[in-house]
Coordinates of C-alpha atoms (C1' of nucleotides) in Angstrom, one line a residue:
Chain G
X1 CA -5.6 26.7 -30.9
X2 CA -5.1 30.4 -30.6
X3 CA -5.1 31.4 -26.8
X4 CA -4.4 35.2 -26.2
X5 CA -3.3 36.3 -23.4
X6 CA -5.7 37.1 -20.9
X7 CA -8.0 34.7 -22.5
X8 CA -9.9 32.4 -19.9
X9 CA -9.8 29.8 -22.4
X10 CA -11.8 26.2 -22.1
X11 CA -8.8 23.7 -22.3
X12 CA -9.5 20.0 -22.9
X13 CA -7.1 19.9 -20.8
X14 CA -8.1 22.3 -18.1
X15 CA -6.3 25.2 -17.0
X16 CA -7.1 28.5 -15.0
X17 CA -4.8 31.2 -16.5
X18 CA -5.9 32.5 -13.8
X19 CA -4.1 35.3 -12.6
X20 CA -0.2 36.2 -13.8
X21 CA 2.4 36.0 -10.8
X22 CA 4.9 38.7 -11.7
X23 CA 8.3 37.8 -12.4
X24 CA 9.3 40.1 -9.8
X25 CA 8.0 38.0 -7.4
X26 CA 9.0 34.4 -8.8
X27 CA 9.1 31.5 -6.5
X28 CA 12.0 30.2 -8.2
X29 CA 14.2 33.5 -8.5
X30 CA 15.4 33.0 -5.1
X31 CA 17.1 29.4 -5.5
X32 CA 20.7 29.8 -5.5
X33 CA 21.3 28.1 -8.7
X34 CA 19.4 30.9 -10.9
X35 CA 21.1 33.7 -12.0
X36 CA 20.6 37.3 -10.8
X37 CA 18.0 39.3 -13.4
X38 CA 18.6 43.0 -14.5
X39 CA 15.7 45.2 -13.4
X40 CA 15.6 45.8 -17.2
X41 CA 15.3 42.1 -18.1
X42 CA 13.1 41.6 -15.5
X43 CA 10.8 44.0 -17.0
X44 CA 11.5 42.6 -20.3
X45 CA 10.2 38.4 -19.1
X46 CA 7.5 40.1 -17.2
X47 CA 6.0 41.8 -20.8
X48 CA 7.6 38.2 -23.0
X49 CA 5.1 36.4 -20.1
X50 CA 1.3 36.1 -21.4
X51 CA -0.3 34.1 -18.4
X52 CA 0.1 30.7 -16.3
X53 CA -1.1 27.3 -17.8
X54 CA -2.4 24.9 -14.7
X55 CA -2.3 21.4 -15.7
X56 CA -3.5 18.4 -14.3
X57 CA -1.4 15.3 -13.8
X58 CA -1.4 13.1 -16.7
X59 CA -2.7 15.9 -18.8
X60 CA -0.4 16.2 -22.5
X61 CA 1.4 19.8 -22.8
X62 CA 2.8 19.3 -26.3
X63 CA 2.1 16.0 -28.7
X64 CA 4.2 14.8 -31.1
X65 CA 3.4 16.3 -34.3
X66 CA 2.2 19.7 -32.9
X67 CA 3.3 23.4 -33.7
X68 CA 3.2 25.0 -30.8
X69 CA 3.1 29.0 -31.1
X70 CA 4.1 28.7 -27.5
X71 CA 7.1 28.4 -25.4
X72 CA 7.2 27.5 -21.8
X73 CA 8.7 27.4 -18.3
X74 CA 8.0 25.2 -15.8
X75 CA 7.2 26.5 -12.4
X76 CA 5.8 23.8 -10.1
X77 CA 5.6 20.3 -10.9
X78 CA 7.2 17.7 -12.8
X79 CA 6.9 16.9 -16.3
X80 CA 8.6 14.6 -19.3
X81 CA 9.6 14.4 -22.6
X82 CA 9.0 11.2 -24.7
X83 CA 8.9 9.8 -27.8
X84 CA 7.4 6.5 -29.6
X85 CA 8.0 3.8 -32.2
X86 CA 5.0 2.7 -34.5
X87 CA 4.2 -0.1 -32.1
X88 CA 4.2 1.9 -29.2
X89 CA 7.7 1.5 -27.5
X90 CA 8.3 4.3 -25.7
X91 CA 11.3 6.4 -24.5
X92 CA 11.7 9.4 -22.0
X93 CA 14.0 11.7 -23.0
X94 CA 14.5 13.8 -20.1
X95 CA 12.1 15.0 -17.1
X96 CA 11.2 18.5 -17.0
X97 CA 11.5 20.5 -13.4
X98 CA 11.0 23.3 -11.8
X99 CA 12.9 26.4 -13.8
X100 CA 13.0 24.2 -16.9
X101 CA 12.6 25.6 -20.4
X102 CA 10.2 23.7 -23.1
X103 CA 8.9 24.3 -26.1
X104 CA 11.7 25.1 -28.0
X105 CA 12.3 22.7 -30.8
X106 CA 8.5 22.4 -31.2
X107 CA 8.5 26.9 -31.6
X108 CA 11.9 26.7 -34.0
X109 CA 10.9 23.9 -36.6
X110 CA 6.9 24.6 -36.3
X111 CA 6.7 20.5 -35.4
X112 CA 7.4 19.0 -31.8
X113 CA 9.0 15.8 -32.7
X114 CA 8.3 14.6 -29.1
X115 CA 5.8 14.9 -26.5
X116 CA 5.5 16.6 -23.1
X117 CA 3.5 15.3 -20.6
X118 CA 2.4 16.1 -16.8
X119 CA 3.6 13.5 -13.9
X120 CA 1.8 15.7 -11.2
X121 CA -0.3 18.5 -11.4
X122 CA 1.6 21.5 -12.9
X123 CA 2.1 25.3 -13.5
X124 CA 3.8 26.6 -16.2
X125 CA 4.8 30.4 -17.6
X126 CA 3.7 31.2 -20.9
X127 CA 5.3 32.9 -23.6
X128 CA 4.2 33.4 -27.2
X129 CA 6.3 32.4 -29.7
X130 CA 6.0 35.9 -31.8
X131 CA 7.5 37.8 -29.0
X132 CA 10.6 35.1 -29.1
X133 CA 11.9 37.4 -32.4
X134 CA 11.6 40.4 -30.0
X135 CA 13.5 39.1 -27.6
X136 CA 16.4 38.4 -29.5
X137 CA 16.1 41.7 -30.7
X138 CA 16.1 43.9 -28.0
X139 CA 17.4 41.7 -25.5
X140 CA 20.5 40.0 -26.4
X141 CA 21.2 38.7 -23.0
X142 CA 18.3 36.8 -22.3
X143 CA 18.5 35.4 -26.6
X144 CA 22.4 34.5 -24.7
X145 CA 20.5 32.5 -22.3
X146 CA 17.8 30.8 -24.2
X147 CA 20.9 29.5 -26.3
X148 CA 22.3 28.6 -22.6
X149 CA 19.4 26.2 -21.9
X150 CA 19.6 24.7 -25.2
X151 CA 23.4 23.5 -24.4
X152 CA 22.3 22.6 -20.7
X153 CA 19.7 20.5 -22.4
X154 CA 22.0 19.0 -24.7
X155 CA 24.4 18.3 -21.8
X156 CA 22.3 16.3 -20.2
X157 CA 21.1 14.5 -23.6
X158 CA 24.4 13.5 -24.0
X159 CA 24.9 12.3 -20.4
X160 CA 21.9 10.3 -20.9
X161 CA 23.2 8.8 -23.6
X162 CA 26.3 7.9 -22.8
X163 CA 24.2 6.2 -19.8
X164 CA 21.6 4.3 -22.1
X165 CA 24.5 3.0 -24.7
X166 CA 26.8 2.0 -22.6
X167 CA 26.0 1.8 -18.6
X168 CA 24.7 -2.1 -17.1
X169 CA 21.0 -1.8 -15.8
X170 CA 22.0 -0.8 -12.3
X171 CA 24.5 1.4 -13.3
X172 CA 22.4 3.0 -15.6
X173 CA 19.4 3.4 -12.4
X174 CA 21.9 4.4 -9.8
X175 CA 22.9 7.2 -12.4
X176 CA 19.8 8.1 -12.4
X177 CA 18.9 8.3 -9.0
X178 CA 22.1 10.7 -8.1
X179 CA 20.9 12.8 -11.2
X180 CA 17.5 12.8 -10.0
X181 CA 18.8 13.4 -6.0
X182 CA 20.9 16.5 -7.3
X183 CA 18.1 17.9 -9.1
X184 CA 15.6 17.5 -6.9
X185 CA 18.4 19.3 -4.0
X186 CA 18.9 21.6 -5.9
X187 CA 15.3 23.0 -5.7
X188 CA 15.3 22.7 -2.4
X189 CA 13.1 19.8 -2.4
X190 CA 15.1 17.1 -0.4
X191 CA 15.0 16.9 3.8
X192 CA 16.8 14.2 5.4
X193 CA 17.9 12.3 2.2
X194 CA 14.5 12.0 0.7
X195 CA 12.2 14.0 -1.5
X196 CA 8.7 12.8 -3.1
X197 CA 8.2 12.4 -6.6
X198 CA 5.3 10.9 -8.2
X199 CA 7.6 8.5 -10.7
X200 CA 6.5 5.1 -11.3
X201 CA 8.7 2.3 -12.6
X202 CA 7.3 2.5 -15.7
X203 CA 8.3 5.7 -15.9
X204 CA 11.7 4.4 -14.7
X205 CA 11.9 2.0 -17.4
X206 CA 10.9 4.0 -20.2
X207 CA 13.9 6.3 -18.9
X208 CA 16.2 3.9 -18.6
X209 CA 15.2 1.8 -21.9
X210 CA 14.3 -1.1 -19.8
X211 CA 11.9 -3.2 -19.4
X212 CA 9.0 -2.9 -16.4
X213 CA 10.0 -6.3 -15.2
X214 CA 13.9 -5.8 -15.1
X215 CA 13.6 -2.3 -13.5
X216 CA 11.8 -3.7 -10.7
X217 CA 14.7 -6.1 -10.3
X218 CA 17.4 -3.5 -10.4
X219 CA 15.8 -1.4 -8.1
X220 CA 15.2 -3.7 -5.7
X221 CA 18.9 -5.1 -6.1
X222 CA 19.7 -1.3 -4.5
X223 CA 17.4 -1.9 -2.0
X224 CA 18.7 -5.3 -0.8
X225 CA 22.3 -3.5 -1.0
X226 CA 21.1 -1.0 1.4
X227 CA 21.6 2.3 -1.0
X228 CA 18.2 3.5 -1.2
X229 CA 14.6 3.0 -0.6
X230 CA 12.0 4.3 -2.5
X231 CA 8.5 3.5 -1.0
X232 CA 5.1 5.3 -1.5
X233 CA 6.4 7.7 -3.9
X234 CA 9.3 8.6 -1.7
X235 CA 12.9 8.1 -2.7
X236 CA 15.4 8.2 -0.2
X237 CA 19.3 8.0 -0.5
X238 CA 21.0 6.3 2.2
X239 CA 24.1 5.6 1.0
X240 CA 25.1 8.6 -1.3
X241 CA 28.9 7.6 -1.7
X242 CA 28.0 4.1 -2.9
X243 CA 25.5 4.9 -4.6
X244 CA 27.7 7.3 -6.9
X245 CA 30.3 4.8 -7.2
X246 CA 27.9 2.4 -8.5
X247 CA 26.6 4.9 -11.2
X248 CA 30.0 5.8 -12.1
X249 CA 28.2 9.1 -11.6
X250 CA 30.2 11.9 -13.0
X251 CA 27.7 14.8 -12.3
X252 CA 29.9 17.7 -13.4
X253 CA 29.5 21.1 -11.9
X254 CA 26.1 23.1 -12.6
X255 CA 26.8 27.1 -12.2
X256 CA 23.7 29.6 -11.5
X257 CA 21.7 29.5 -14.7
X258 CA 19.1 32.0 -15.9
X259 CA 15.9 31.0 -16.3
X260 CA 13.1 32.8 -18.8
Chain S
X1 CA 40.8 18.1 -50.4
X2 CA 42.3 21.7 -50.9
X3 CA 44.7 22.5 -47.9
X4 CA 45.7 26.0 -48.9
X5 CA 49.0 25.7 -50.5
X6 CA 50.1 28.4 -48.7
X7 CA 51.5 27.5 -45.1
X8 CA 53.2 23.9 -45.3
X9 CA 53.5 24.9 -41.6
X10 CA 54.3 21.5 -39.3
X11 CA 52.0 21.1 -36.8
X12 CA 51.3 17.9 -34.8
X13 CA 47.5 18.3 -35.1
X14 CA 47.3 21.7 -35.5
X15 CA 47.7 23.3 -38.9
X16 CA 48.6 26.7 -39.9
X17 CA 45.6 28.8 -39.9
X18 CA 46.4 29.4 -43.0
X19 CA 44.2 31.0 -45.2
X20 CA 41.0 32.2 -45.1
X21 CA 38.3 31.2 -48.0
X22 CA 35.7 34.5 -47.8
X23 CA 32.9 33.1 -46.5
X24 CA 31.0 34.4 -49.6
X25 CA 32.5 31.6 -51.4
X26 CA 31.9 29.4 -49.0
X27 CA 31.9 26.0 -50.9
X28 CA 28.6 24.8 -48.6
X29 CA 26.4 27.7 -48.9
X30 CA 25.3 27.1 -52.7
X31 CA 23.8 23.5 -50.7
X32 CA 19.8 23.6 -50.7
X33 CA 20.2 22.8 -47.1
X34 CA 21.7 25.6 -46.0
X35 CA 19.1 29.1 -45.6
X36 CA 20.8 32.2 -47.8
X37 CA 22.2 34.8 -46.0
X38 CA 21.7 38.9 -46.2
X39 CA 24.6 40.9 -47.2
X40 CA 24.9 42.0 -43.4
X41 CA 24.5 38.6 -42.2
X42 CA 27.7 37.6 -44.6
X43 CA 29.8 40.3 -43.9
X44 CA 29.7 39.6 -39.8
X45 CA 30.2 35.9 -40.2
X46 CA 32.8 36.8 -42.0
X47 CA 34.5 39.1 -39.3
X48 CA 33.5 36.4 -37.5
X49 CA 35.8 33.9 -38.4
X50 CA 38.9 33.9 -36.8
X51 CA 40.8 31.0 -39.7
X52 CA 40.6 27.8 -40.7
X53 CA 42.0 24.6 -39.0
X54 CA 43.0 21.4 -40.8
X55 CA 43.4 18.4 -38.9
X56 CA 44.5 15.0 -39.8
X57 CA 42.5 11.9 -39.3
X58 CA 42.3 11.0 -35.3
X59 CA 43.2 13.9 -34.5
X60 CA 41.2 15.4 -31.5
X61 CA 40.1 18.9 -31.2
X62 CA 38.6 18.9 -28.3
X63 CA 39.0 16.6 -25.2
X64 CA 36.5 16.1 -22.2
X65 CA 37.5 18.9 -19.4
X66 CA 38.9 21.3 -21.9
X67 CA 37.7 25.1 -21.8
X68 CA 37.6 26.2 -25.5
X69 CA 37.9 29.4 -26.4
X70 CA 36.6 28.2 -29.8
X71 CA 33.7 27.5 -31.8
X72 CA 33.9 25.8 -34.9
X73 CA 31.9 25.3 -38.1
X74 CA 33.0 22.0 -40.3
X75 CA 33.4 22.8 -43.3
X76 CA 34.9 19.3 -45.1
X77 CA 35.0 16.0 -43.7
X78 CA 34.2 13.5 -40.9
X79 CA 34.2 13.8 -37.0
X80 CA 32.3 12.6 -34.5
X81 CA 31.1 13.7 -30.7
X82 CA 31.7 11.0 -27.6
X83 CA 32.1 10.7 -24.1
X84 CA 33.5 8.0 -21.9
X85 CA 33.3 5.9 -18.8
X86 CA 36.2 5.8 -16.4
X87 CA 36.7 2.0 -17.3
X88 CA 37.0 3.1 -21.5
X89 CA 33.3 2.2 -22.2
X90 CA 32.5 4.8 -25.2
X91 CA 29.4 6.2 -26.3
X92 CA 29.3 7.8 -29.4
X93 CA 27.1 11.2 -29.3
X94 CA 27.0 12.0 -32.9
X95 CA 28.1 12.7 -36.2
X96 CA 29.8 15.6 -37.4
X97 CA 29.4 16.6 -41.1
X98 CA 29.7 19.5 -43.1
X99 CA 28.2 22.5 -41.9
X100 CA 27.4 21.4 -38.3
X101 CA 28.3 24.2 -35.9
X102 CA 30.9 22.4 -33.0
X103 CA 32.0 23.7 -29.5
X104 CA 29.2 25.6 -28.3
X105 CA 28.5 23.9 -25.2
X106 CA 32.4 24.0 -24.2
X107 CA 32.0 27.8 -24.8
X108 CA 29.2 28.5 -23.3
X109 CA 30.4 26.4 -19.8
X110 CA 33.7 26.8 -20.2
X111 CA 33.9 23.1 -19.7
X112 CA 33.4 20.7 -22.8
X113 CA 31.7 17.2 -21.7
X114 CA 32.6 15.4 -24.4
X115 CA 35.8 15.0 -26.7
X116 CA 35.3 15.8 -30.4
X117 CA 37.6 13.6 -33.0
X118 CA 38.2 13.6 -36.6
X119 CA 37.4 10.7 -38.5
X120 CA 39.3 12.0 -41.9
X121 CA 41.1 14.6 -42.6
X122 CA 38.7 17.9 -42.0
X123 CA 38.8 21.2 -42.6
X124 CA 37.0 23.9 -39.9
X125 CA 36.1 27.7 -39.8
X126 CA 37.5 29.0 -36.3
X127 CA 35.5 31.9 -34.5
X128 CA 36.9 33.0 -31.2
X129 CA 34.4 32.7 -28.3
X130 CA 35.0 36.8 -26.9
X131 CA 33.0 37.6 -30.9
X132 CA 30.3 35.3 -29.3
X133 CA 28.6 38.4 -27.3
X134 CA 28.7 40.9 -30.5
X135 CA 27.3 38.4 -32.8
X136 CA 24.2 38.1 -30.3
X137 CA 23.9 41.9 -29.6
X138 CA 24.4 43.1 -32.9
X139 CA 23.0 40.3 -35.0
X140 CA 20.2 38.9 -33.5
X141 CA 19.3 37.3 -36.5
X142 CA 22.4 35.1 -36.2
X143 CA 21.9 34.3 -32.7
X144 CA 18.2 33.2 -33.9
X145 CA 20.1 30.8 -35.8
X146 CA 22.8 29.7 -33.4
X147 CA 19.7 28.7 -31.2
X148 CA 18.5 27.5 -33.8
X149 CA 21.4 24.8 -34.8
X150 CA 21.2 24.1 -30.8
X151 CA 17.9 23.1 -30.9
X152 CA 18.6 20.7 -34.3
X153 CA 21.6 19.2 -32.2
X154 CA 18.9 18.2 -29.7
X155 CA 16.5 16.9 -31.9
X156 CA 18.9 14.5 -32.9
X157 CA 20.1 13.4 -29.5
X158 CA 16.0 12.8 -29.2
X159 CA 16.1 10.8 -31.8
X160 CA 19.4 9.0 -31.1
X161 CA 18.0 8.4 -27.8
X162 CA 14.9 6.8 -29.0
X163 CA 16.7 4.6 -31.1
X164 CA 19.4 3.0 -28.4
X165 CA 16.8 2.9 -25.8
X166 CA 14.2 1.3 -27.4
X167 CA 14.7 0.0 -30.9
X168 CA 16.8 -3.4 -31.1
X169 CA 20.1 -4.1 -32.6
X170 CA 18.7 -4.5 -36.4
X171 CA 16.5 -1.9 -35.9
X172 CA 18.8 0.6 -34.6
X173 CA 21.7 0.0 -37.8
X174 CA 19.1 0.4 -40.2
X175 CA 18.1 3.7 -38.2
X176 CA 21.8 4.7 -38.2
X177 CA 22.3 3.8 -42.2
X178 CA 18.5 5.6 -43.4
X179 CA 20.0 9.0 -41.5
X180 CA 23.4 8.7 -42.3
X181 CA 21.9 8.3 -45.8
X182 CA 19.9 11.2 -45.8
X183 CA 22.0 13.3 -44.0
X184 CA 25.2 12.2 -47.0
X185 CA 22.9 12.9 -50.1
X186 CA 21.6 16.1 -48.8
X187 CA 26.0 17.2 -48.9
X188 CA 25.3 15.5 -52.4
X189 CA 28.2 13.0 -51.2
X190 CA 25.8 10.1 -52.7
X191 CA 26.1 9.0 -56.0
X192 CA 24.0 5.4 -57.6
X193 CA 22.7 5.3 -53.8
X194 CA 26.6 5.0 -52.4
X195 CA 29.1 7.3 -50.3
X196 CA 32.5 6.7 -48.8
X197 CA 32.6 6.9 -45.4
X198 CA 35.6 6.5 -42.8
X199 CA 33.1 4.8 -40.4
X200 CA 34.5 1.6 -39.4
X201 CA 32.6 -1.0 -37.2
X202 CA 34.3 -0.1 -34.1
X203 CA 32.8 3.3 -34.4
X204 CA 29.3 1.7 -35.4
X205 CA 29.2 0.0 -32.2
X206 CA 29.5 3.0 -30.7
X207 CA 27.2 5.3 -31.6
X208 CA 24.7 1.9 -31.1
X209 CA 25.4 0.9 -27.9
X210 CA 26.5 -2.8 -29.3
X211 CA 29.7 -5.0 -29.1
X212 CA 32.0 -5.2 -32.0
X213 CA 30.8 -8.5 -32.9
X214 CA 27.2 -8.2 -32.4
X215 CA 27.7 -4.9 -34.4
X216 CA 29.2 -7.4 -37.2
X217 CA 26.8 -9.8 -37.4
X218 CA 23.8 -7.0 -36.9
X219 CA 25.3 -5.3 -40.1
X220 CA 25.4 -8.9 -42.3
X221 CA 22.0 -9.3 -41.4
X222 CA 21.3 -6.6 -43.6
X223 CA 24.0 -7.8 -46.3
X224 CA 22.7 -11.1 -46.1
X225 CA 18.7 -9.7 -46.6
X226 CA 20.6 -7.8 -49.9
X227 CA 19.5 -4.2 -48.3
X228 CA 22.5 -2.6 -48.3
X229 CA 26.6 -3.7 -48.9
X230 CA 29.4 -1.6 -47.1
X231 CA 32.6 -2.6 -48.6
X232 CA 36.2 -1.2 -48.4
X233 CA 34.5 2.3 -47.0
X234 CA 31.5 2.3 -49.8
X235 CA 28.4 2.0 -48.4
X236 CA 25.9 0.9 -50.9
X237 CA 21.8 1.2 -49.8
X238 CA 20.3 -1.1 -52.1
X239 CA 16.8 -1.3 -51.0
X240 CA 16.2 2.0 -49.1
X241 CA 12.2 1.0 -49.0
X242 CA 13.0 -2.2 -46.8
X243 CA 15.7 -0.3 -45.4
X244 CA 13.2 2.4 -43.7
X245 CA 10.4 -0.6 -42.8
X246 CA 13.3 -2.3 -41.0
X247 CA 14.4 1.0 -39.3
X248 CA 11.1 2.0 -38.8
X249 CA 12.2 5.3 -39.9
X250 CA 11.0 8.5 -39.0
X251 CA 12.9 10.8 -40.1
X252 CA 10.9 14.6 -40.2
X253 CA 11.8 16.6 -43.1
X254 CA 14.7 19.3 -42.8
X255 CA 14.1 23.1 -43.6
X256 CA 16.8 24.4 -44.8
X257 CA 19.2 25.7 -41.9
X258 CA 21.5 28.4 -41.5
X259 CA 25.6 27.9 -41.5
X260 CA 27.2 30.1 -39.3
Chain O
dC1 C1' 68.3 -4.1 -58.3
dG2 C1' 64.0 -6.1 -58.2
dA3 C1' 61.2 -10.2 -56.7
dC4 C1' 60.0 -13.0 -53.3
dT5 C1' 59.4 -14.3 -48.5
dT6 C1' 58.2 -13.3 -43.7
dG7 C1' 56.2 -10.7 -40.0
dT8 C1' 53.1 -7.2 -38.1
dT9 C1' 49.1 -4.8 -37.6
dG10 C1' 44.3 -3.4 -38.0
dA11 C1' 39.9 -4.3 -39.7
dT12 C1' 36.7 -7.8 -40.5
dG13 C1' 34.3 -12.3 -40.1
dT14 C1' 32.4 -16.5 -37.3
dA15 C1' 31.8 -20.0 -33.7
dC16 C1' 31.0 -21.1 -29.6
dA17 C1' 29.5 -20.6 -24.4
dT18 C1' 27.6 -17.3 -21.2
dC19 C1' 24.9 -13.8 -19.3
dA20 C1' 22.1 -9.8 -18.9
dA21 C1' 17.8 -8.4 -20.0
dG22 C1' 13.2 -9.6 -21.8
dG23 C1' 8.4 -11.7 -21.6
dT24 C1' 4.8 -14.2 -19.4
dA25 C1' 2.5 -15.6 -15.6
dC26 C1' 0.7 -14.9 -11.3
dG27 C1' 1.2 -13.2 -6.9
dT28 C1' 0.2 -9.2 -3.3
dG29 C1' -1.9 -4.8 -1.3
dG30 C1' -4.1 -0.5 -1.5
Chain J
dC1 C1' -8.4 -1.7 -10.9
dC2 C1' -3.5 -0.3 -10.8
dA3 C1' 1.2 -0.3 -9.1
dC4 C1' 4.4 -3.3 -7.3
dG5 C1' 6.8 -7.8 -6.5
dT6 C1' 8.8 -12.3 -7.9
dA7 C1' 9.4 -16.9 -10.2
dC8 C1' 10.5 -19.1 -14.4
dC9 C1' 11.9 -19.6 -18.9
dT10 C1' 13.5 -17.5 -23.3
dT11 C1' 16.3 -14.7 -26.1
dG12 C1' 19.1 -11.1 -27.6
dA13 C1' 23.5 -9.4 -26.9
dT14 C1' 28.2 -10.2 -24.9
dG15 C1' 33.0 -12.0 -24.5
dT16 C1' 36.6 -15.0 -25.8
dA17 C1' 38.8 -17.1 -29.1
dC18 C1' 40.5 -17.7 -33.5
dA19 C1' 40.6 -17.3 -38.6
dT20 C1' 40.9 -14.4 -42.8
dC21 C1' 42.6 -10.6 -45.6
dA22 C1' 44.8 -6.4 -47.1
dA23 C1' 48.4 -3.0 -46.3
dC24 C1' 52.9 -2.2 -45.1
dA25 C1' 57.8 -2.8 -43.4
dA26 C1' 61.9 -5.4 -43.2
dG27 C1' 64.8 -9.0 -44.6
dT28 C1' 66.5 -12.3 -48.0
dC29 C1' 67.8 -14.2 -52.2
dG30 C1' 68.4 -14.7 -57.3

DNA sequence: CGACTTGTTGATGTACATCAAGGTACGTGG
DNA sequence: CCACGTACCTTGATGTACATCAACAAGTCG
């Protein structure tokens, strides 16, 4: 399970680690809601970085169980984190996008208790684990913001909570929705009040702790309301005012975060 | 309880900050749970700490909007973590029991999410937020372990999350009993497989995402089945083998952590 | 003064009727 | 084949209502 750096490894799961896009010259970097990098911690992710993992869609990152001597960033793509019962129920914890941070628990406690998996094809940054001791080290401001993520993800564990325990079906979807709308504007990847994701409704469900039959009911209720569409994979907001006072959205402010 | 005798200062919900226990005899620390510390490690946690605080039960330390300038280890009795919905709807986050590190995520986004309350009377070590930045550039073993007690916190949101999403109401009590369980016997609170507890059933429907009533008849399912008995605030697990098989229990195994 | 009523309040227990969400079945279209 | 759509019936969870019980305060009487 050892990949070095550098190594052109097989994969089960396939992956070029093709060649190393310096940090320098990040896609992401540019987004506004990233923080500005020191020349010195750039130069400090640009050694923590050992290569690029491609990954088809549908293809597992991390399974439960695992110790993953890896942590990672997401750079293109979309991703989620799940977890199972015994007889298969299963529930997404969060999705993983574009500047998102993974592999963490699974690093710390030498066991995933969850599992990532690709929606669409991805790319992610790779950084080994042994380095992570390094970092916090020598670097105290990027260790600062590797705790940073940790609360961000905890934030939005808690919103989702909150969501799952006590929001009705279509409040729970239309929270959601705006969650996913913000995100997805965020990264620049909205035009005209739509963006493309490659979500299902199972997916949906499994996010919502529904089931397949009932989501398809809620989201067609928003449709028939005239908030949203979401057709061949593309999700469009028409009515973002109703559709926040629906969720009962209270989305919060997001300020420029760092990202690894 | 020991509230230092000192101070019989009046406070509402704030108590005098008293005294200070070193945290070299820190009543937690000789726990197995809790990882040992170097000499250096002890002596900056314990410039570190600002006080103690004492509140009474229902007090709140921390309300949804607040900026806290404040982090805070607990270092005897119950609180827990919630948010709301504008209409009152509450979702119970979490527990918080001795040694869990509060009020990170209100630091670090100057902006706390989520109200924390006391369920008894408690007892917390104070450490100002502007000591946050020292501890990670001068001890980045500590800041390992802050991370580190972020990425627990989120481990069990993950599992929380599973549970309300996708487990039913039997299932998810169970759940909530096996860890609450665990989680009172590693504080050695348990004694001929009992605890006190100031959990009422109004708070148990909370952290499950259940009415009061269903919460009531839910929990004398499992009296009536003779796996557990919670009377006058004694909770009694009587079959914890049936009690895990109902839960479908998975709780992981806990290294021991570190106690900032 | 103490002993006994009465009233209040908060937590718990239970019985309905109702409703939101689940499950099965069987469509469609790509 | 898979993702989506919808009808129909079932069930798990909700909401309202009301009863019980202990803790506590106030008022009354012997």
């Amino acid at each position: 399970m050892q990949v070095t750096a550098q190594d052109k490894s097989p994969a089960q799961t396939k992956a070029g680690s093709s060649h190393k896009i310096p940090c320098t010259e990040c896609p992401l970097r540019g987004l506004k809601i990233f923080r500005d990098f020191t020349e010195s911690e750039l130069q400090f992710v640009e050694s923590f970085k050992s290569g690029e993992l491609t990954l088809e869609a549908g293809a597992t990152l991390l399974r439960e169980g695992d110790d993953s001597p890896r942590l990672y960033t997401l750079l293109s793509g979309w991703m989620f984190r799940y977890k199972t019962l015994p007889d298969g129920r299963r529930q997404i914890l969060n999705l993983v996008l574009p500047g998102d941070f993974v592999g963490l628990q699974a690093s710390v406690f030498h066991e995933a208790q969850h599992t990532i998996e690709a929606l669409s094809e991805v790319v992610l940054c790779v950084f080994p684990r042994e380095k992570l001791s390094s970092l916090f080290s020598t670097q105290p401001g990027l260790a600062f913001d590797v705790t940073w993520l940790a609360a961000r993800e905890e934030r939005m564990l808690d919103d989702n909570l909150l969501s799952i325990g006590r929001r009705t079906a279509i409040e729970r979807m239309a929270n959601l929705i705006m969650h996913l709308f913000r995100r997805a504007r965020e990264l620049r990847l909205v035009r005209d009040m739509a963006f493309t994701t490659p979500i299902n409704q199972q997916h949906l469900a499994d996010m919502l702790g529904l089931s397949l039959v009932h989501t398809n009911k809620t989201l067609r209720k928003l449709y028939d309301r005239g908030i949203i569409s979401w057709r061949d994979k593309i999700l469009t907001v028409k009515d973002e005012a109703r559709l926040a006072a629906v969720a009962k959205f209270d989305g919060g402010n997001s300020p420029p975060r760092p990202i690894i």
